[in-house]
Amino acid sequence: QVRLVESGGGSVQPGGSLRLSCVVSGYTSRSYCMVWYRQPPGKQREAVAAINSEGNTRYTESVRGRFTISQDNANYTTWLQMNSLKPEDTAMYYCAVGGLVYCTSNYWSDYPETFTFWGPGTQVTVSS
């Protein structure tokens, strides 16, 4: 069975940094898409960044240049380095994994329901 566990969340001041980790177990396909999503308080879930097993990355425009997604594809682990954090980044952050094709923009950014496996989330709070 597939399990995902996020870690690294916390409370920071604006301008600070956090590094989130997501460790996936039980997923053996060599081709995949791993995605970070977030849900701010009172708002809908939104895609943040994605990376596929080939190393191709995607970002939502609001985090481009501030966040960096990376992976260790040998161990099915993904990291989200978050710099220059803003209060608007406050959210519960989730990681998900699915088939390689779902890293295309019409899936990862708009159709999170296509991803079968999700972690429980880690809270990020940015405030002064």
N, CA, C and O atoms as a GROMACS GRO file, in nm:
protein
  512
    1GLN      N    1   0.083  -0.118   0.000
    1GLN     CA    2   0.000   0.000   0.000
    1GLN      C    3   0.088   0.125   0.000
    1GLN      O    4   0.197   0.125   0.057
    2VAL      N    5   0.039   0.229  -0.064
    2VAL     CA    6   0.114   0.352  -0.079
    2VAL      C    7   0.084   0.446   0.036
    2VAL      O    8  -0.032   0.466   0.073
    3ARG      N    9   0.190   0.503   0.094
    3ARG     CA   10   0.175   0.600   0.201
    3ARG      C   11   0.266   0.718   0.174
    3ARG      O   12   0.377   0.702   0.123
    4LEU      N   13   0.219   0.836   0.207
    4LEU     CA   14   0.295   0.959   0.195
    4LEU      C   15   0.293   1.030   0.329
    4LEU      O   16   0.189   1.038   0.394
    5VAL      N   17   0.408   1.082   0.370
    5VAL     CA   18   0.420   1.154   0.496
    5VAL      C   19   0.496   1.282   0.472
    5VAL      O   20   0.611   1.280   0.430
    6GLU      N   21   0.430   1.396   0.500
    6GLU     CA   22   0.493   1.526   0.489
    6GLU      C   23   0.553   1.566   0.623
    6GLU      O   24   0.508   1.521   0.729
    7SER      N   25   0.654   1.651   0.617
    7SER     CA   26   0.714   1.707   0.738
    7SER      C   27   0.781   1.839   0.703
    7SER      O   28   0.798   1.872   0.586
    8GLY      N   29   0.819   1.914   0.806
    8GLY     CA   30   0.892   2.037   0.787
    8GLY      C   31   0.812   2.164   0.803
    8GLY      O   32   0.868   2.274   0.796
    9GLY      N   33   0.683   2.153   0.825
    9GLY     CA   34   0.601   2.271   0.845
    9GLY      C   35   0.630   2.338   0.978
    9GLY      O   36   0.697   2.281   1.064
   10GLY      N   37   0.579   2.459   0.992
   10GLY     CA   38   0.599   2.533   1.115
   10GLY      C   39   0.551   2.674   1.101
   10GLY      O   40   0.485   2.710   1.003
   11SER      N   41   0.586   2.756   1.199
   11SER     CA   42   0.548   2.897   1.202
   11SER      C   43   0.672   2.983   1.185
   11SER      O   44   0.769   2.969   1.259
   12VAL      N   45   0.668   3.073   1.086
   12VAL     CA   46   0.781   3.161   1.058
   12VAL      C   47   0.732   3.302   1.032
   12VAL      O   48   0.614   3.323   1.004
   13GLN      N   49   0.823   3.397   1.041
   13GLN     CA   50   0.792   3.536   1.009
   13GLN      C   51   0.804   3.560   0.859
   13GLN      O   52   0.873   3.485   0.790
   14PRO      N   53   0.736   3.661   0.808
   14PRO     CA   54   0.751   3.694   0.666
   14PRO      C   55   0.898   3.712   0.628
   14PRO      O   56   0.976   3.772   0.702
   15GLY      N   57   0.933   3.660   0.512
   15GLY     CA   58   1.071   3.663   0.467
   15GLY      C   59   1.152   3.542   0.507
   15GLY      O   60   1.264   3.524   0.459
   16GLY      N   61   1.098   3.459   0.593
   16GLY     CA   62   1.168   3.340   0.638
   16GLY      C   63   1.160   3.227   0.537
   16GLY      O   64   1.103   3.240   0.429
   17SER      N   65   1.220   3.114   0.576
   17SER     CA   66   1.227   2.998   0.488
   17SER      C   67   1.187   2.872   0.562
   17SER      O   68   1.205   2.860   0.683
   18LEU      N   69   1.133   2.779   0.488
   18LEU     CA   70   1.104   2.645   0.536
   18LEU      C   71   1.133   2.546   0.425
   18LEU      O   72   1.128   2.580   0.307
   19ARG      N   73   1.165   2.425   0.463
   19ARG     CA   74   1.188   2.318   0.369
   19ARG      C   75   1.096   2.201   0.405
   19ARG      O   76   1.111   2.140   0.511
   20LEU      N   77   1.003   2.172   0.317
   20LEU     CA   78   0.910   2.064   0.338
   20LEU      C   79   0.962   1.936   0.272
   20LEU      O   80   1.026   1.941   0.167
   21SER      N   81   0.932   1.825   0.334
   21SER     CA   82   0.971   1.695   0.281
   21SER      C   83   0.848   1.607   0.268
   21SER      O   84   0.755   1.617   0.348
   22CYS      N   85   0.850   1.522   0.169
   22CYS     CA   86   0.746   1.422   0.151
   22CYS      C   87   0.813   1.290   0.115
   22CYS      O   88   0.880   1.279   0.013
   23VAL      N   89   0.794   1.192   0.199
   23VAL     CA   90   0.850   1.060   0.178
   23VAL      C   91   0.738   0.965   0.138
   23VAL      O   92   0.638   0.952   0.208
   24VAL      N   93   0.756   0.900   0.025
   24VAL     CA   94   0.657   0.807  -0.028
   24VAL      C   95   0.708   0.665  -0.011
   24VAL      O   96   0.823   0.635  -0.042
   25SER      N   97   0.623   0.580   0.039
   25SER     CA   98   0.656   0.439   0.053
   25SER      C   99   0.551   0.355  -0.019
   25SER      O  100   0.435   0.394  -0.030
   26GLY      N  101   0.593   0.239  -0.068
   26GLY     CA  102   0.502   0.148  -0.132
   26GLY      C  103   0.468   0.182  -0.276
   26GLY      O  104   0.380   0.119  -0.335
   27TYR      N  105   0.536   0.279  -0.335
   27TYR     CA  106   0.513   0.318  -0.473
   27TYR      C  107   0.635   0.275  -0.554
   27TYR      O  108   0.745   0.324  -0.531
   28THR      N  109   0.614   0.186  -0.648
   28THR     CA  110   0.727   0.123  -0.717
   28THR      C  111   0.737   0.156  -0.864
   28THR      O  112   0.836   0.119  -0.928
   29SER      N  113   0.640   0.225  -0.920
   29SER     CA  114   0.647   0.260  -1.062
   29SER      C  115   0.763   0.355  -1.087
   29SER      O  116   0.787   0.447  -1.009
   30ARG      N  117   0.834   0.334  -1.196
   30ARG     CA  118   0.945   0.421  -1.232
   30ARG      C  119   0.899   0.553  -1.293
   30ARG      O  120   0.976   0.649  -1.299
   31SER      N  121   0.776   0.558  -1.336
   31SER     CA  122   0.720   0.678  -1.398
   31SER      C  123   0.612   0.734  -1.309
   31SER      O  124   0.516   0.666  -1.276
   32TYR      N  125   0.628   0.860  -1.268
   32TYR     CA  126   0.534   0.920  -1.174
   32TYR      C  127   0.536   1.071  -1.183
   32TYR      O  128   0.624   1.132  -1.244
   33CYS      N  129   0.437   1.130  -1.120
   33CYS     CA  130   0.429   1.273  -1.099
   33CYS      C  131   0.405   1.297  -0.950
   33CYS      O  132   0.312   1.242  -0.893
   34MET      N  133   0.489   1.378  -0.888
   34MET     CA  134   0.470   1.417  -0.749
   34MET      C  135   0.439   1.565  -0.742
   34MET      O  136   0.505   1.646  -0.807
   35VAL      N  137   0.339   1.600  -0.664
   35VAL     CA  138   0.286   1.735  -0.662
   35VAL      C  139   0.271   1.784  -0.519
   35VAL      O  140   0.234   1.708  -0.430
   36TRP      N  141   0.302   1.912  -0.498
   36TRP     CA  142   0.270   1.980  -0.374
   36TRP      C  143   0.148   2.068  -0.396
   36TRP      O  144   0.143   2.147  -0.490
   37TYR      N  145   0.049   2.052  -0.309
   37TYR     CA  146  -0.069   2.134  -0.307
   37TYR      C  147  -0.076   2.207  -0.173
   37TYR      O  148  -0.010   2.170  -0.077
   38ARG      N  149  -0.158   2.311  -0.168
   38ARG     CA  150  -0.181   2.380  -0.042
   38ARG      C  151  -0.325   2.429  -0.036
   38ARG      O  152  -0.388   2.454  -0.138
   39GLN      N  153  -0.374   2.442   0.085
   39GLN     CA  154  -0.508   2.494   0.107
   39GLN      C  155  -0.501   2.604   0.213
   39GLN      O  156  -0.492   2.574   0.332
   40PRO      N  157  -0.505   2.731   0.170
   40PRO     CA  158  -0.506   2.841   0.267
   40PRO      C  159  -0.637   2.842   0.345
   40PRO      O  160  -0.737   2.788   0.299
   41PRO      N  161  -0.636   2.902   0.463
   41PRO     CA  162  -0.760   2.907   0.542
   41PRO      C  163  -0.870   2.982   0.466
   41PRO      O  164  -0.848   3.093   0.417
   42GLY      N  165  -0.986   2.921   0.458
   42GLY     CA  166  -1.099   2.982   0.392
   42GLY      C  167  -1.094   2.982   0.241
   42GLY      O  168  -1.179   3.044   0.177
   43LYS      N  169  -0.996   2.914   0.182
   43LYS     CA  170  -0.983   2.911   0.038
   43LYS      C  171  -0.978   2.768  -0.013
   43LYS      O  172  -0.964   2.673   0.065
   44GLN      N  173  -0.989   2.754  -0.143
   44GLN     CA  174  -0.984   2.623  -0.206
   44GLN      C  175  -0.839   2.575  -0.220
   44GLN      O  176  -0.745   2.654  -0.220
   45ARG      N  177  -0.826   2.446  -0.232
   45ARG     CA  178  -0.695   2.385  -0.254
   45ARG      C  179  -0.638   2.431  -0.387
   45ARG      O  180  -0.711   2.443  -0.486
   46GLU      N  181  -0.508   2.456  -0.389
   46GLU     CA  182  -0.444   2.498  -0.511
   46GLU      C  183  -0.311   2.425  -0.529
   46GLU      O  184  -0.245   2.388  -0.432
   47ALA      N  185  -0.274   2.406  -0.654
   47ALA     CA  186  -0.146   2.345  -0.686
   47ALA      C  187  -0.033   2.443  -0.662
   47ALA      O  188  -0.048   2.563  -0.686
   48VAL      N  189   0.081   2.394  -0.615
   48VAL     CA  190   0.198   2.477  -0.587
   48VAL      C  191   0.312   2.444  -0.682
   48VAL      O  192   0.362   2.532  -0.752
   49ALA      N  193   0.352   2.319  -0.686
   49ALA     CA  194   0.464   2.277  -0.768
   49ALA      C  195   0.453   2.129  -0.796
   49ALA      O  196   0.390   2.055  -0.720
   50ALA      N  197   0.515   2.085  -0.903
   50ALA     CA  198   0.514   1.945  -0.941
   50ALA      C  199   0.647   1.907  -1.001
   50ALA      O  200   0.718   1.990  -1.057
   51ILE      N  201   0.680   1.780  -0.988
   51ILE     CA  202   0.800   1.727  -1.049
   51ILE      C  203   0.770   1.584  -1.093
   51ILE      O  204   0.703   1.509  -1.021
   52ASN      N  205   0.819   1.546  -1.210
   52ASN     CA  206   0.798   1.410  -1.255
   52ASN      C  207   0.927   1.330  -1.245
   52ASN      O  208   1.034   1.383  -1.213
   53SER      N  209   0.916   1.202  -1.274
   53SER     CA  210   1.029   1.112  -1.259
   53SER      C  211   1.142   1.142  -1.356
   53SER      O  212   1.253   1.091  -1.338
   54GLU      N  213   1.116   1.223  -1.457
   54GLU     CA  214   1.220   1.265  -1.550
   54GLU      C  215   1.289   1.394  -1.506
   54GLU      O  216   1.384   1.438  -1.572
   55GLY      N  217   1.244   1.454  -1.396
   55GLY     CA  218   1.305   1.575  -1.345
   55GLY      C  219   1.243   1.704  -1.393
   55GLY      O  220   1.290   1.811  -1.357
   56ASN      N  221   1.139   1.698  -1.473
   56ASN     CA  222   1.072   1.818  -1.520
   56ASN      C  223   0.988   1.878  -1.408
   56ASN      O  224   0.923   1.805  -1.333
   57THR      N  225   0.990   2.009  -1.396
   57THR     CA  226   0.922   2.078  -1.287
   57THR      C  227   0.816   2.173  -1.338
   57THR      O  228   0.822   2.222  -1.451
   58ARG      N  229   0.718   2.200  -1.252
   58ARG     CA  230   0.612   2.296  -1.279
   58ARG      C  231   0.590   2.379  -1.154
   58ARG      O  232   0.607   2.329  -1.042
   59TYR      N  233   0.553   2.504  -1.172
   59TYR     CA  234   0.525   2.593  -1.060
   59TYR      C  235   0.404   2.679  -1.090
   59TYR      O  236   0.381   2.718  -1.205
   60THR      N  237   0.328   2.707  -0.986
   60THR     CA  238   0.226   2.809  -1.001
   60THR      C  239   0.294   2.945  -0.995
   60THR      O  240   0.396   2.961  -0.928
   61GLU      N  241   0.239   3.043  -1.065
   61GLU     CA  242   0.306   3.169  -1.084
   61GLU      C  243   0.334   3.242  -0.953
   61GLU      O  244   0.434   3.313  -0.942
   62SER      N  245   0.249   3.226  -0.854
   62SER     CA  246   0.264   3.300  -0.729
   62SER      C  247   0.386   3.258  -0.648
   62SER      O  248   0.429   3.332  -0.559
   63VAL      N  249   0.444   3.141  -0.676
   63VAL     CA  250   0.560   3.095  -0.602
   63VAL      C  251   0.685   3.086  -0.687
   63VAL      O  252   0.793   3.058  -0.636
   64ARG      N  253   0.674   3.110  -0.814
   64ARG     CA  254   0.788   3.100  -0.904
   64ARG      C  255   0.898   3.197  -0.861
   64ARG      O  256   0.872   3.315  -0.836
   65GLY      N  257   1.020   3.145  -0.853
   65GLY     CA  258   1.132   3.225  -0.809
   65GLY      C  259   1.155   3.224  -0.659
   65GLY      O  260   1.262   3.262  -0.613
   66ARG      N  261   1.056   3.180  -0.582
   66ARG     CA  262   1.069   3.172  -0.437
   66ARG      C  263   1.075   3.028  -0.387
   66ARG      O  264   1.147   2.997  -0.291
   67PHE      N  265   1.000   2.941  -0.451
   67PHE     CA  266   0.995   2.800  -0.412
   67PHE      C  267   1.071   2.716  -0.513
   67PHE      O  268   1.077   2.749  -0.632
   68THR      N  269   1.131   2.608  -0.466
   68THR     CA  270   1.200   2.514  -0.552
   68THR      C  271   1.162   2.372  -0.513
   68THR      O  272   1.172   2.334  -0.397
   69ILE      N  273   1.118   2.295  -0.611
   69ILE     CA  274   1.085   2.156  -0.587
   69ILE      C  275   1.201   2.070  -0.636
   69ILE      O  276   1.261   2.098  -0.740
   70SER      N  277   1.231   1.966  -0.561
   70SER     CA  278   1.337   1.874  -0.598
   70SER      C  279   1.298   1.734  -0.553
   70SER      O  280   1.196   1.715  -0.487
   71GLN      N  281   1.380   1.636  -0.590
   71GLN     CA  282   1.347   1.499  -0.556
   71GLN      C  283   1.469   1.412  -0.549
   71GLN      O  284   1.575   1.444  -0.604
   72ASP      N  285   1.453   1.300  -0.481
   72ASP     CA  286   1.543   1.186  -0.488
   72ASP      C  287   1.457   1.074  -0.545
   72ASP      O  288   1.389   1.004  -0.471
   73ASN      N  289   1.462   1.058  -0.677
   73ASN     CA  290   1.370   0.963  -0.737
   73ASN      C  291   1.406   0.817  -0.708
   73ASN      O  292   1.324   0.727  -0.730
   74ALA      N  293   1.528   0.793  -0.659
   74ALA     CA  294   1.564   0.658  -0.619
   74ALA      C  295   1.492   0.617  -0.491
   74ALA      O  296   1.474   0.498  -0.465
   75ASN      N  297   1.452   0.715  -0.412
   75ASN     CA  298   1.388   0.687  -0.284
   75ASN      C  299   1.248   0.744  -0.274
   75ASN      O  300   1.189   0.746  -0.166
   76TYR      N  301   1.193   0.792  -0.385
   76TYR     CA  302   1.057   0.846  -0.390
   76TYR      C  303   1.036   0.951  -0.282
   76TYR      O  304   0.944   0.942  -0.201
   77THR      N  305   1.124   1.050  -0.283
   77THR     CA  306   1.117   1.159  -0.188
   77THR      C  307   1.118   1.291  -0.263
   77THR      O  308   1.193   1.308  -0.359
   78THR      N  309   1.035   1.384  -0.221
   78THR     CA  310   1.033   1.517  -0.280
   78THR      C  311   1.044   1.622  -0.171
   78THR      O  312   0.994   1.604  -0.060
   79TRP      N  313   1.111   1.732  -0.203
   79TRP     CA  314   1.127   1.845  -0.112
   79TRP      C  315   1.072   1.971  -0.178
   79TRP      O  316   1.077   1.988  -0.300
   80LEU      N  317   1.021   2.059  -0.095
   80LEU     CA  318   0.978   2.190  -0.140
   80LEU      C  319   1.049   2.294  -0.055
   80LEU      O  320   1.015   2.315   0.061
   81GLN      N  321   1.150   2.358  -0.114
   81GLN     CA  322   1.223   2.465  -0.047
   81GLN      C  323   1.146   2.595  -0.067
   81GLN      O  324   1.124   2.638  -0.181
   82MET      N  325   1.106   2.658   0.042
   82MET     CA  326   1.024   2.778   0.037
   82MET      C  327   1.104   2.894   0.097
   82MET      O  328   1.135   2.893   0.216
   83ASN      N  329   1.136   2.992   0.015
   83ASN     CA  330   1.208   3.110   0.057
   83ASN      C  331   1.120   3.234   0.042
   83ASN      O  332   1.019   3.231  -0.028
   84SER      N  333   1.160   3.341   0.108
   84SER     CA  334   1.088   3.468   0.101
   84SER      C  335   0.939   3.449   0.127
   84SER      O  336   0.855   3.497   0.052
   85LEU      N  337   0.909   3.378   0.233
   85LEU     CA  338   0.771   3.343   0.262
   85LEU      C  339   0.687   3.467   0.293
   85LEU      O  340   0.734   3.562   0.354
   86LYS      N  341   0.563   3.462   0.248
   86LYS     CA  342   0.467   3.569   0.267
   86LYS      C  343   0.348   3.518   0.347
   86LYS      O  344   0.323   3.398   0.349
   87PRO      N  345   0.275   3.607   0.412
   87PRO     CA  346   0.154   3.563   0.483
   87PRO      C  347   0.057   3.486   0.395
   87PRO      O  348  -0.013   3.397   0.443
   88GLU      N  349   0.051   3.520   0.267
   88GLU     CA  350  -0.038   3.452   0.175
   88GLU      C  351   0.002   3.307   0.150
   88GLU      O  352  -0.075   3.230   0.092
   89ASP      N  353   0.123   3.269   0.192
   89ASP     CA  354   0.167   3.130   0.179
   89ASP      C  355   0.114   3.042   0.292
   89ASP      O  356   0.130   2.920   0.288
   90THR      N  357   0.052   3.102   0.392
   90THR     CA  358  -0.003   3.026   0.503
   90THR      C  359  -0.108   2.928   0.452
   90THR      O  360  -0.203   2.967   0.385
   91ALA      N  361  -0.089   2.800   0.484
   91ALA     CA  362  -0.179   2.697   0.433
   91ALA      C  363  -0.139   2.563   0.491
   91ALA      O  364  -0.031   2.547   0.548
   92MET      N  365  -0.227   2.467   0.475
   92MET     CA  366  -0.191   2.328   0.495
   92MET      C  367  -0.133   2.278   0.362
   92MET      O  368  -0.196   2.291   0.257
   93TYR      N  369  -0.014   2.222   0.368
   93TYR     CA  370   0.054   2.175   0.249
   93TYR      C  371   0.047   2.024   0.240
   93TYR      O  372   0.073   1.954   0.338
   94TYR      N  373   0.011   1.975   0.123
   94TYR     CA  374  -0.005   1.832   0.099
   94TYR      C  375   0.081   1.789  -0.018
   94TYR      O  376   0.105   1.867  -0.111
   95CYS      N  377   0.128   1.666  -0.015
   95CYS     CA  378   0.191   1.609  -0.132
   95CYS      C  379   0.106   1.494  -0.184
   95CYS      O  380   0.033   1.430  -0.109
   96ALA      N  381   0.118   1.470  -0.313
   96ALA     CA  382   0.043   1.365  -0.379
   96ALA      C  383   0.128   1.302  -0.487
   96ALA      O  384   0.223   1.363  -0.536
   97VAL      N  385   0.096   1.180  -0.523
   97VAL     CA  386   0.169   1.110  -0.627
   97VAL      C  387   0.071   1.041  -0.720
   97VAL      O  388  -0.032   0.990  -0.676
   98GLY      N  389   0.104   1.041  -0.847
   98GLY     CA  390   0.022   0.978  -0.948
   98GLY      C  391   0.103   0.944  -1.070
   98GLY      O  392   0.226   0.951  -1.068
   99GLY      N  393   0.036   0.908  -1.177
   99GLY     CA  394   0.103   0.871  -1.300
   99GLY      C  395   0.176   0.987  -1.365
   99GLY      O  396   0.143   1.103  -1.343
  100LEU      N  397   0.274   0.954  -1.445
  100LEU     CA  398   0.358   1.053  -1.510
  100LEU      C  399   0.278   1.154  -1.592
  100LEU      O  400   0.309   1.273  -1.591
  101VAL      N  401   0.176   1.108  -1.660
  101VAL     CA  402   0.099   1.195  -1.748
  101VAL      C  403   0.032   1.309  -1.672
  101VAL      O  404   0.003   1.413  -1.731
  102TYR      N  405   0.007   1.291  -1.544
  102TYR     CA  406  -0.065   1.392  -1.467
  102TYR      C  407   0.018   1.513  -1.430
  102TYR      O  408  -0.035   1.606  -1.368
  103CYS      N  409   0.145   1.515  -1.465
  103CYS     CA  410   0.226   1.635  -1.447
  103CYS      C  411   0.205   1.738  -1.557
  103CYS      O  412   0.260   1.848  -1.549
  104THR      N  413   0.127   1.706  -1.657
  104THR     CA  414   0.091   1.805  -1.756
  104THR      C  415  -0.004   1.906  -1.693
  104THR      O  416  -0.076   1.873  -1.598
  105SER      N  417  -0.004   2.027  -1.743
  105SER     CA  418  -0.069   2.138  -1.674
  105SER      C  419  -0.218   2.120  -1.653
  105SER      O  420  -0.273   2.166  -1.553
  106ASN      N  421  -0.284   2.055  -1.746
  106ASN     CA  422  -0.428   2.041  -1.735
  106ASN      C  423  -0.470   1.940  -1.628
  106ASN      O  424  -0.588   1.930  -1.595
  107TYR      N  425  -0.375   1.866  -1.575
  107TYR     CA  426  -0.404   1.771  -1.468
  107TYR      C  427  -0.353   1.820  -1.333
  107TYR      O  428  -0.432   1.838  -1.240
  108TRP      N  429  -0.224   1.842  -1.320
  108TRP     CA  430  -0.167   1.871  -1.188
  108TRP      C  431  -0.219   2.002  -1.131
  108TRP      O  432  -0.239   2.013  -1.010
  109SER      N  433  -0.242   2.102  -1.217
  109SER     CA  434  -0.283   2.232  -1.168
  109SER      C  435  -0.434   2.247  -1.151
  109SER      O  436  -0.479   2.326  -1.068
  110ASP      N  437  -0.511   2.172  -1.228
  110ASP     CA  438  -0.655   2.194  -1.231
  110ASP      C  439  -0.738   2.075  -1.183
  110ASP      O  440  -0.855   2.091  -1.150
  111TYR      N  441  -0.679   1.957  -1.180
  111TYR     CA  442  -0.756   1.838  -1.148
  111TYR      C  443  -0.686   1.753  -1.042
  111TYR      O  444  -0.641   1.643  -1.072
  112PRO      N  445  -0.676   1.804  -0.921
  112PRO     CA  446  -0.611   1.725  -0.815
  112PRO      C  447  -0.682   1.595  -0.784
  112PRO      O  448  -0.623   1.504  -0.727
  113GLU      N  449  -0.810   1.586  -0.822
  113GLU     CA  450  -0.884   1.464  -0.796
  113GLU      C  451  -0.832   1.346  -0.876
  113GLU      O  452  -0.867   1.231  -0.847
  114THR      N  453  -0.749   1.372  -0.977
  114THR     CA  454  -0.690   1.263  -1.054
  114THR      C  455  -0.580   1.191  -0.978
  114THR      O  456  -0.540   1.081  -1.016
  115PHE      N  457  -0.530   1.252  -0.870
  115PHE     CA  458  -0.425   1.189  -0.791
  115PHE      C  459  -0.487   1.100  -0.683
  115PHE      O  460  -0.574   1.144  -0.607
  116THR      N  461  -0.443   0.979  -0.679
  116THR     CA  462  -0.501   0.879  -0.591
  116THR      C  463  -0.443   0.881  -0.451
  116THR      O  464  -0.515   0.857  -0.354
  117PHE      N  465  -0.314   0.910  -0.439
  117PHE     CA  466  -0.245   0.895  -0.311
  117PHE      C  467  -0.202   1.031  -0.258
  117PHE      O  468  -0.138   1.109  -0.329
  118TRP      N  469  -0.238   1.057  -0.133
  118TRP     CA  470  -0.212   1.184  -0.066
  118TRP      C  471  -0.155   1.162   0.073
  118TRP      O  472  -0.183   1.062   0.138
  119GLY      N  473  -0.074   1.258   0.116
  119GLY     CA  474  -0.030   1.259   0.254
  119GLY      C  475  -0.127   1.333   0.342
  119GLY      O  476  -0.221   1.396   0.292
  120PRO      N  477  -0.108   1.327   0.473
  120PRO     CA  478  -0.198   1.394   0.567
  120PRO      C  479  -0.179   1.545   0.578
  120PRO      O  480  -0.266   1.613   0.632
  121GLY      N  481  -0.068   1.597   0.528
  121GLY     CA  482  -0.046   1.740   0.527
  121GLY      C  483   0.044   1.788   0.640
  121GLY      O  484   0.059   1.721   0.742
  122THR      N  485   0.103   1.905   0.619
  122THR     CA  486   0.183   1.972   0.721
  122THR      C  487   0.151   2.121   0.716
  122THR      O  488   0.142   2.180   0.608
  123GLN      N  489   0.133   2.181   0.833
  123GLN     CA  490   0.087   2.319   0.842
  123GLN      C  491   0.203   2.416   0.829
  123GLN      O  492   0.307   2.400   0.892
  124VAL      N  493   0.184   2.519   0.746
  124VAL     CA  494   0.278   2.629   0.732
  124VAL      C  495   0.206   2.758   0.768
  124VAL      O  496   0.102   2.790   0.710
  125THR      N  497   0.260   2.832   0.864
  125THR     CA  498   0.201   2.957   0.907
  125THR      C  499   0.305   3.068   0.897
  125THR      O  500   0.413   3.057   0.955
  126VAL      N  501   0.273   3.172   0.824
  126VAL     CA  502   0.363   3.285   0.804
  126VAL      C  503   0.294   3.410   0.859
  126VAL      O  504   0.195   3.456   0.802
  127SER      N  505   0.346   3.463   0.968
  127SER     CA  506   0.286   3.580   1.030
  127SER      C  507   0.390   3.654   1.112
  127SER      O  508   0.491   3.597   1.153
  128SER      N  509   0.363   3.781   1.136
  128SER     CA  510   0.451   3.863   1.217
  128SER      C  511   0.405   3.870   1.361
  128SER      O  512   0.470   3.935   1.444
   0.00000   0.00000   0.00000
